[in-house]
Amino acid sequence: KKQWQDIISKELGCEPIKINSNLVSAQNRQRLYWTNIPVLELQDKDIFIEDILDSGFDNKYWLKERNTELLLKKVDITNAPKIACIDVYNKKVKLDRKCPTLTLPHHNSIRLLQNGRIRKLTPNECEKLQNVPLNYTDCDLSDIHRYSMLGNGWTVSVISHIFSYLPKEYFEINV
């Protein structure tokens, strides 16, 4: 809300910049970043959902037939491409070849239509959407905890981009 944006801006003494991770990821994730670092715009890397998909993943990610039937009663996939994200919450197939914003698992309403079948994204695919190194969250945690960390996280390339504009003297170590 604008009200909270104004409060944060006042307390931090700077205005936010709006960055959409879709420039460096296959995910639409528009966020405000408060920084006093002068930052140039990100360059679009043209990464799409088909670029980050895993192969050879466990069958547990495919929706069961009954769940697929229920989903297809809510979402029309008639003109959908072979690979597309489904925004279950808004009952739409995403035609822009991008994934909706990752969220916490209990808010998760993203499914993937892949060659006529529907499945969940794998944790590794979610890592790729957030530009996190592959298997970074694979540390004896359940998938649900991995999804939670990634849904609560930042897109690494966006943070890296902002920090790349820090003056070099911030990196000098005085011993």
XYZ file of N, CA and C in Angstrom:
525
model
N 0.829 -1.181 0.000
C 0.000 0.000 0.000
C 0.873 1.244 0.000
N 0.382 2.256 -0.660
C 1.100 3.533 -0.727
C 1.367 4.085 0.672
N 0.434 3.888 1.581
C 0.590 4.363 2.964
C 1.850 3.771 3.600
N 2.060 2.464 3.450
C 3.237 1.810 4.037
C 4.502 2.186 3.275
N 4.381 2.336 1.974
C 5.522 2.768 1.175
C 6.008 4.136 1.660
N 5.074 5.051 1.916
C 5.436 6.385 2.390
C 6.088 6.346 3.765
N 5.588 5.493 4.641
C 6.160 5.363 5.987
C 7.588 4.829 5.902
N 7.786 3.785 5.111
C 9.126 3.206 4.963
C 10.073 4.229 4.344
N 9.619 4.926 3.311
C 10.457 5.937 2.647
C 10.862 7.036 3.620
N 9.935 7.472 4.431
C 10.229 8.532 5.417
C 11.267 8.045 6.422
N 11.083 6.843 6.940
C 12.003 6.312 7.944
C 13.396 6.048 7.383
N 13.471 5.593 6.134
C 14.763 5.275 5.534
C 15.410 6.480 4.853
N 14.625 7.507 4.605
C 15.165 8.720 3.993
C 15.465 8.576 2.507
N 14.773 7.655 1.841
C 14.954 7.509 0.390
C 13.688 6.900 -0.206
N 13.538 7.115 -1.497
C 12.401 6.554 -2.224
C 12.798 5.202 -2.809
N 11.836 4.299 -2.945
C 12.167 2.985 -3.515
C 12.300 3.032 -5.029
N 12.974 2.026 -5.553
C 12.976 1.792 -6.992
C 12.184 0.511 -7.234
N 11.460 0.470 -8.331
C 10.650 -0.700 -8.660
C 11.422 -1.535 -9.670
N 11.627 -2.800 -9.338
C 12.325 -3.717 -10.236
C 11.503 -4.989 -10.370
N 11.327 -5.430 -11.604
C 10.654 -6.696 -11.859
C 11.718 -7.737 -12.199
N 11.737 -8.806 -11.428
C 12.713 -9.879 -11.639
C 12.568 -10.554 -12.996
N 11.477 -10.280 -13.691
C 11.293 -10.935 -14.992
C 12.359 -10.538 -16.003
N 13.143 -9.522 -15.681
C 14.242 -9.128 -16.565
C 15.428 -10.087 -16.463
N 15.575 -10.743 -15.312
C 16.721 -11.634 -15.077
C 16.290 -13.046 -14.692
N 15.008 -13.321 -14.851
C 14.456 -14.592 -14.411
C 13.226 -14.920 -15.250
N 12.747 -16.140 -15.122
C 11.508 -16.547 -15.792
C 10.296 -16.273 -14.906
N 10.453 -15.377 -13.942
C 9.411 -15.105 -12.958
C 9.038 -13.624 -12.960
N 7.739 -13.345 -13.009
C 7.259 -11.991 -12.784
C 7.246 -11.752 -11.283
N 8.105 -10.861 -10.820
C 8.200 -10.587 -9.386
C 8.562 -9.113 -9.228
N 7.551 -8.276 -9.310
C 7.765 -6.840 -9.184
C 7.821 -6.461 -7.710
N 8.911 -5.815 -7.336
C 9.132 -5.457 -5.938
C 9.724 -4.060 -5.836
N 9.525 -3.456 -4.679
C 10.147 -2.176 -4.362
C 11.415 -2.441 -3.565
N 12.477 -1.708 -3.900
C 13.756 -1.828 -3.200
C 14.162 -0.430 -2.740
N 14.332 -0.270 -1.446
C 14.773 1.006 -0.908
C 16.296 1.009 -0.848
N 16.888 1.945 -1.558
C 18.339 2.047 -1.559
C 18.739 3.483 -1.868
N 19.847 3.898 -1.283
C 20.404 5.199 -1.640
C 21.563 5.020 -2.626
N 21.713 3.826 -3.139
C 22.736 3.527 -4.143
C 22.151 3.885 -5.512
N 22.813 4.759 -6.275
C 22.307 5.056 -7.626
C 22.444 3.811 -8.516
N 21.334 3.328 -9.028
C 21.303 2.067 -9.762
C 20.745 2.293 -11.161
N 21.409 1.731 -12.159
C 20.892 1.756 -13.521
C 19.900 0.603 -13.711
N 19.092 0.706 -14.763
C 18.109 -0.338 -15.025
C 18.772 -1.659 -15.374
N 18.100 -2.735 -14.994
C 18.556 -4.080 -15.371
C 18.350 -4.302 -16.863
N 19.220 -5.073 -17.460
C 19.067 -5.456 -18.857
C 18.273 -6.759 -18.923
N 17.375 -6.845 -19.867
C 16.540 -8.034 -20.029
C 17.380 -9.175 -20.586
N 17.391 -10.302 -19.854
C 18.161 -11.479 -20.281
C 17.315 -12.477 -21.066
N 16.060 -12.138 -21.306
C 15.163 -13.005 -22.097
C 15.168 -14.443 -21.608
N 14.867 -14.634 -20.319
C 14.759 -15.972 -19.730
C 13.275 -16.292 -19.574
N 12.882 -17.457 -20.058
C 11.481 -17.849 -20.019
C 11.329 -19.189 -19.308
N 10.086 -19.535 -18.973
C 9.819 -20.724 -18.159
C 10.417 -21.984 -18.785
N 10.363 -22.103 -20.081
C 10.915 -23.313 -20.718
C 12.435 -23.402 -20.570
N 13.091 -22.281 -20.259
C 14.551 -22.268 -20.095
C 15.014 -22.839 -18.757
N 14.109 -22.935 -17.797
C 14.537 -23.328 -16.440
C 13.973 -24.671 -15.993
N 13.277 -25.365 -16.864
C 12.612 -26.600 -16.455
C 13.584 -27.754 -16.253
N 13.310 -28.538 -15.210
C 14.076 -29.741 -14.921
C 13.590 -30.890 -15.798
N 14.433 -31.875 -15.953
C 14.019 -33.121 -16.590
C 14.413 -34.250 -15.643
N 13.767 -35.364 -15.756
C 14.099 -36.509 -14.912
C 13.757 -36.314 -13.453
N 12.752 -35.518 -13.162
C 12.341 -35.284 -11.772
C 11.390 -36.387 -11.313
N 11.189 -36.443 -10.018
C 10.330 -37.443 -9.393
C 8.879 -37.275 -9.867
N 8.185 -38.378 -10.054
C 6.776 -38.356 -10.476
C 5.850 -37.679 -9.471
N 6.313 -37.489 -8.246
C 5.454 -36.874 -7.220
C 5.049 -35.441 -7.581
N 5.751 -34.825 -8.516
C 5.427 -33.449 -8.895
C 4.266 -33.367 -9.875
N 3.956 -34.478 -10.559
C 2.800 -34.493 -11.452
C 1.528 -34.543 -10.620
N 0.528 -33.767 -11.000
C -0.742 -33.798 -10.292
C -1.444 -35.121 -10.552
N -2.118 -35.610 -9.548
C -2.921 -36.815 -9.699
C -4.092 -36.496 -10.630
N -4.618 -37.520 -11.236
C -5.689 -37.345 -12.218
C -6.865 -36.553 -11.648
N -7.260 -36.862 -10.434
C -8.404 -36.177 -9.812
C -8.099 -34.691 -9.612
N -6.899 -34.362 -9.157
C -6.526 -32.958 -8.956
C -6.445 -32.217 -10.287
N -5.980 -32.909 -11.317
C -5.931 -32.309 -12.657
C -7.342 -32.002 -13.147
N -8.263 -32.945 -12.963
C -9.655 -32.730 -13.369
C -10.263 -31.531 -12.657
N -10.023 -31.421 -11.359
C -10.557 -30.293 -10.594
C -9.982 -28.971 -11.087
N -8.698 -28.948 -11.370
C -8.061 -27.726 -11.854
C -8.606 -27.331 -13.222
N -8.786 -28.309 -14.097
C -9.268 -28.011 -15.442
C -10.720 -27.544 -15.469
N -11.463 -27.777 -14.394
C -12.812 -27.218 -14.278
C -12.750 -25.720 -13.992
N -11.625 -25.261 -13.438
C -11.462 -23.847 -13.075
C -10.711 -23.051 -14.134
N -9.798 -23.713 -14.835
C -8.908 -23.010 -15.756
C -9.040 -23.593 -17.160
N -9.280 -22.725 -18.134
C -9.398 -23.144 -19.527
C -8.012 -23.163 -20.159
N -7.574 -24.334 -20.592
C -6.256 -24.465 -21.223
C -6.376 -24.702 -22.732
N -7.536 -24.420 -23.297
C -7.810 -24.710 -24.703
C -6.731 -24.174 -25.649
N -6.369 -22.926 -25.544
C -5.401 -22.315 -26.462
C -4.018 -22.157 -25.834
N -3.764 -22.900 -24.796
C -2.482 -22.785 -24.098
C -1.355 -23.417 -24.908
N -0.152 -22.845 -24.796
C 1.000 -23.487 -25.442
C 1.354 -24.785 -24.726
N 2.288 -25.547 -25.285
C 2.672 -26.830 -24.692
C 3.286 -26.662 -23.306
N 3.973 -25.543 -23.098
C 4.570 -25.252 -21.788
C 4.080 -23.879 -21.351
N 3.406 -23.842 -20.208
C 2.893 -22.572 -19.692
C 2.625 -22.697 -18.197
N 2.772 -21.594 -17.501
C 2.397 -21.567 -16.089
C 0.906 -21.310 -15.976
N 0.344 -21.912 -14.947
C -1.067 -21.690 -14.642
C -1.127 -20.953 -13.313
N -1.774 -19.803 -13.337
C -2.030 -19.036 -12.122
C -3.384 -19.518 -11.606
N -3.350 -20.470 -10.695
C -4.579 -21.103 -10.214
C -5.457 -20.101 -9.475
N -4.846 -19.235 -8.692
C -5.601 -18.253 -7.910
C -6.456 -17.363 -8.818
N -5.856 -16.887 -9.912
C -6.577 -16.016 -10.841
C -7.234 -16.783 -11.986
N -7.099 -18.109 -11.963
C -7.735 -18.986 -12.952
C -7.337 -18.633 -14.383
N -6.006 -18.467 -14.591
C -5.517 -18.090 -15.918
C -4.273 -18.875 -16.297
N -4.169 -19.139 -17.586
C -2.928 -19.661 -18.148
C -2.101 -18.438 -18.523
N -0.847 -18.427 -18.109
C 0.037 -17.303 -18.407
C 0.606 -17.487 -19.818
N 0.323 -16.566 -20.690
C 0.766 -16.670 -22.077
C 2.073 -15.918 -22.331
N 2.602 -15.242 -21.300
C 3.819 -14.445 -21.478
C 5.100 -15.252 -21.294
N 4.954 -16.567 -21.076
C 6.092 -17.484 -20.903
C 6.873 -17.192 -19.627
N 6.225 -16.541 -18.683
C 6.828 -16.253 -17.383
C 5.973 -16.901 -16.297
N 6.603 -17.123 -15.168
C 5.913 -17.692 -14.003
C 5.388 -16.552 -13.141
N 4.210 -16.721 -12.544
C 3.777 -15.718 -11.567
C 4.740 -15.706 -10.370
N 4.611 -14.725 -9.528
C 5.474 -14.571 -8.362
C 5.402 -15.789 -7.448
N 6.580 -16.309 -7.086
C 6.635 -17.375 -6.084
C 6.175 -16.792 -4.758
N 5.425 -17.582 -4.025
C 4.947 -17.160 -2.714
C 5.156 -18.305 -1.733
N 4.705 -18.096 -0.524
C 4.743 -19.179 0.460
C 3.890 -20.341 -0.037
N 4.237 -21.555 0.331
C 3.491 -22.720 -0.171
C 1.995 -22.680 0.118
N 1.589 -22.150 1.272
C 0.153 -22.138 1.552
C -0.577 -21.090 0.708
N 0.171 -20.203 0.049
C -0.408 -19.274 -0.918
C -0.151 -19.754 -2.339
N 0.658 -20.792 -2.475
C 1.111 -21.238 -3.789
C -0.069 -21.613 -4.666
N -0.160 -20.929 -5.764
C -1.229 -21.234 -6.714
C -0.650 -21.337 -8.123
N 0.585 -21.808 -8.204
C 1.251 -21.946 -9.501
C 1.331 -23.420 -9.873
N 0.921 -23.708 -11.080
C 1.095 -25.036 -11.636
C 1.684 -24.876 -13.027
N 2.250 -25.945 -13.530
C 2.886 -25.908 -14.840
C 2.164 -26.854 -15.772
N 1.752 -26.340 -16.908
C 1.201 -27.157 -17.979
C 2.371 -27.536 -18.867
N 2.596 -28.828 -19.002
C 3.737 -29.307 -19.773
C 3.292 -30.476 -20.634
N 3.204 -30.233 -21.928
C 2.825 -31.269 -22.885
C 1.525 -31.976 -22.511
N 0.531 -31.195 -22.126
C -0.793 -31.728 -21.828
C -0.989 -32.234 -20.413
N 0.056 -32.258 -19.608
C -0.051 -32.691 -18.217
C 0.214 -31.503 -17.299
N -0.221 -31.632 -16.063
C -0.063 -30.528 -15.114
C 0.747 -31.005 -13.910
N 1.643 -30.132 -13.446
C 2.475 -30.494 -12.307
C 2.839 -29.268 -11.487
N 3.424 -29.564 -10.335
C 4.015 -28.522 -9.495
C 5.418 -28.234 -10.020
N 5.912 -27.054 -9.709
C 7.317 -26.759 -9.984
C 8.163 -27.527 -8.978
N 9.335 -27.940 -9.381
C 10.247 -28.605 -8.447
C 10.976 -27.536 -7.625
N 11.512 -27.903 -6.468
C 12.299 -26.926 -5.706
C 13.470 -26.358 -6.516
N 14.123 -27.189 -7.318
C 15.233 -26.691 -8.142
C 14.755 -25.675 -9.173
N 13.578 -25.878 -9.736
C 13.029 -24.901 -10.677
C 12.733 -23.582 -9.967
N 12.240 -23.677 -8.738
C 11.996 -22.461 -7.951
C 13.310 -21.753 -7.618
N 14.361 -22.522 -7.365
C 15.687 -21.914 -7.155
C 16.112 -21.154 -8.404
N 15.889 -21.749 -9.569
C 16.257 -21.086 -10.820
C 15.438 -19.806 -11.018
N 14.166 -19.827 -10.625
C 13.328 -18.630 -10.735
C 13.846 -17.500 -9.850
N 14.470 -17.847 -8.735
C 15.017 -16.840 -7.820
C 16.516 -16.608 -8.056
N 17.068 -17.240 -9.078
C 18.501 -17.134 -9.400
C 19.388 -17.613 -8.257
N 18.879 -18.554 -7.496
C 19.645 -19.171 -6.408
C 20.433 -20.332 -7.013
N 21.665 -20.551 -6.583
C 22.428 -21.691 -7.128
C 21.666 -23.008 -6.975
N 21.783 -23.851 -7.978
C 21.096 -25.130 -7.987
C 21.418 -25.946 -6.738
N 20.399 -26.489 -6.110
C 20.470 -27.300 -4.892
C 20.882 -26.503 -3.651
N 20.877 -25.202 -3.730
C 21.276 -24.354 -2.605
C 20.402 -24.596 -1.370
N 19.109 -24.837 -1.592
C 18.197 -25.064 -0.465
C 18.054 -26.540 -0.119
N 18.785 -27.389 -0.813
C 18.696 -28.827 -0.571
C 19.643 -29.212 0.562
N 19.201 -28.965 1.774
C 20.043 -29.244 2.948
C 19.220 -30.009 3.979
N 18.747 -31.182 3.570
C 17.926 -32.055 4.419
C 16.641 -31.382 4.892
N 16.059 -30.575 4.025
C 14.775 -29.947 4.308
C 13.706 -30.556 3.405
N 12.480 -30.512 3.859
C 11.379 -30.973 3.025
C 11.166 -29.970 1.888
N 10.482 -30.408 0.846
C 10.173 -29.504 -0.260
C 9.420 -28.283 0.238
N 8.483 -28.472 1.151
C 7.660 -27.362 1.633
C 8.525 -26.279 2.283
N 9.575 -26.687 3.005
C 10.475 -25.707 3.617
C 11.343 -25.023 2.568
N 11.736 -25.764 1.563
C 12.502 -25.157 0.467
C 11.637 -24.135 -0.270
N 10.388 -24.504 -0.566
C 9.472 -23.570 -1.217
C 9.278 -22.317 -0.360
N 9.168 -22.502 0.955
C 8.982 -21.361 1.860
C 10.155 -20.397 1.796
N 11.366 -20.933 1.869
C 12.553 -20.076 1.815
C 12.598 -19.308 0.500
N 12.312 -19.981 -0.582
C 12.394 -19.345 -1.891
C 11.271 -18.330 -2.099
N 10.073 -18.639 -1.621
C 8.958 -17.699 -1.734
C 9.160 -16.451 -0.901
N 9.886 -16.578 0.211
C 10.181 -15.436 1.084
C 11.435 -14.677 0.672
N 12.166 -15.217 -0.295
C 13.476 -14.661 -0.621
C 13.449 -13.578 -1.674
N 14.637 -13.097 -1.960
C 14.860 -12.119 -3.020
C 15.406 -12.844 -4.240
N 15.245 -12.228 -5.386
C 15.877 -12.740 -6.590
C 17.339 -12.316 -6.544
N 18.230 -13.275 -6.498
C 19.656 -13.028 -6.269
C 20.231 -12.027 -7.271
N 19.894 -12.159 -8.539
C 20.462 -11.269 -9.555
C 20.049 -9.811 -9.356
N 18.869 -9.580 -8.805
C 18.434 -8.203 -8.545
C 19.274 -7.595 -7.422
N 19.452 -8.346 -6.342
C 20.262 -7.850 -5.221
C 21.709 -7.656 -5.670
N 22.226 -8.583 -6.431
C 23.584 -8.484 -6.953
C 23.734 -7.241 -7.834
N 22.736 -6.980 -8.637
C 22.751 -5.798 -9.505
C 22.814 -4.517 -8.662
N 21.987 -4.424 -7.651
C 21.982 -3.232 -6.775
C 23.339 -3.083 -6.103
N 23.851 -4.164 -5.534
C 25.132 -4.098 -4.824
C 26.307 -3.805 -5.761
N 26.165 -4.125 -7.038
C 27.262 -3.869 -7.982
C 27.536 -2.374 -8.140
N 26.609 -1.533 -7.706
C 26.787 -0.089 -7.799
C 27.331 0.531 -6.514
N 27.619 -0.303 -5.521
C 28.268 0.219 -4.313
C 29.661 0.728 -4.664
N 30.063 1.855 -4.116
C 31.432 2.333 -4.366
C 32.450 1.301 -3.887
N 33.538 1.175 -4.622
C 34.571 0.162 -4.334
C 35.161 0.297 -2.935
N 35.197 1.505 -2.390
C 35.797 1.669 -1.053
C 35.018 0.917 0.038
N 33.771 0.557 -0.223
C 33.005 -0.227 0.740
C 33.531 -1.659 0.854
N 34.294 -2.068 -0.140
C 34.816 -3.433 -0.155
C 36.249 -3.540 0.342
N 36.860 -2.403 0.609
C 38.242 -2.413 1.093
C 38.262 -2.789 2.566
N 39.169 -3.650 2.917
C 39.304 -4.078 4.310
C 40.510 -3.382 4.920
N 40.272 -2.670 5.999
C 41.371 -2.004 6.705
C 41.793 -2.881 7.874
N 43.006 -3.389 7.791
C 43.508 -4.275 8.840
C 44.556 -3.552 9.663
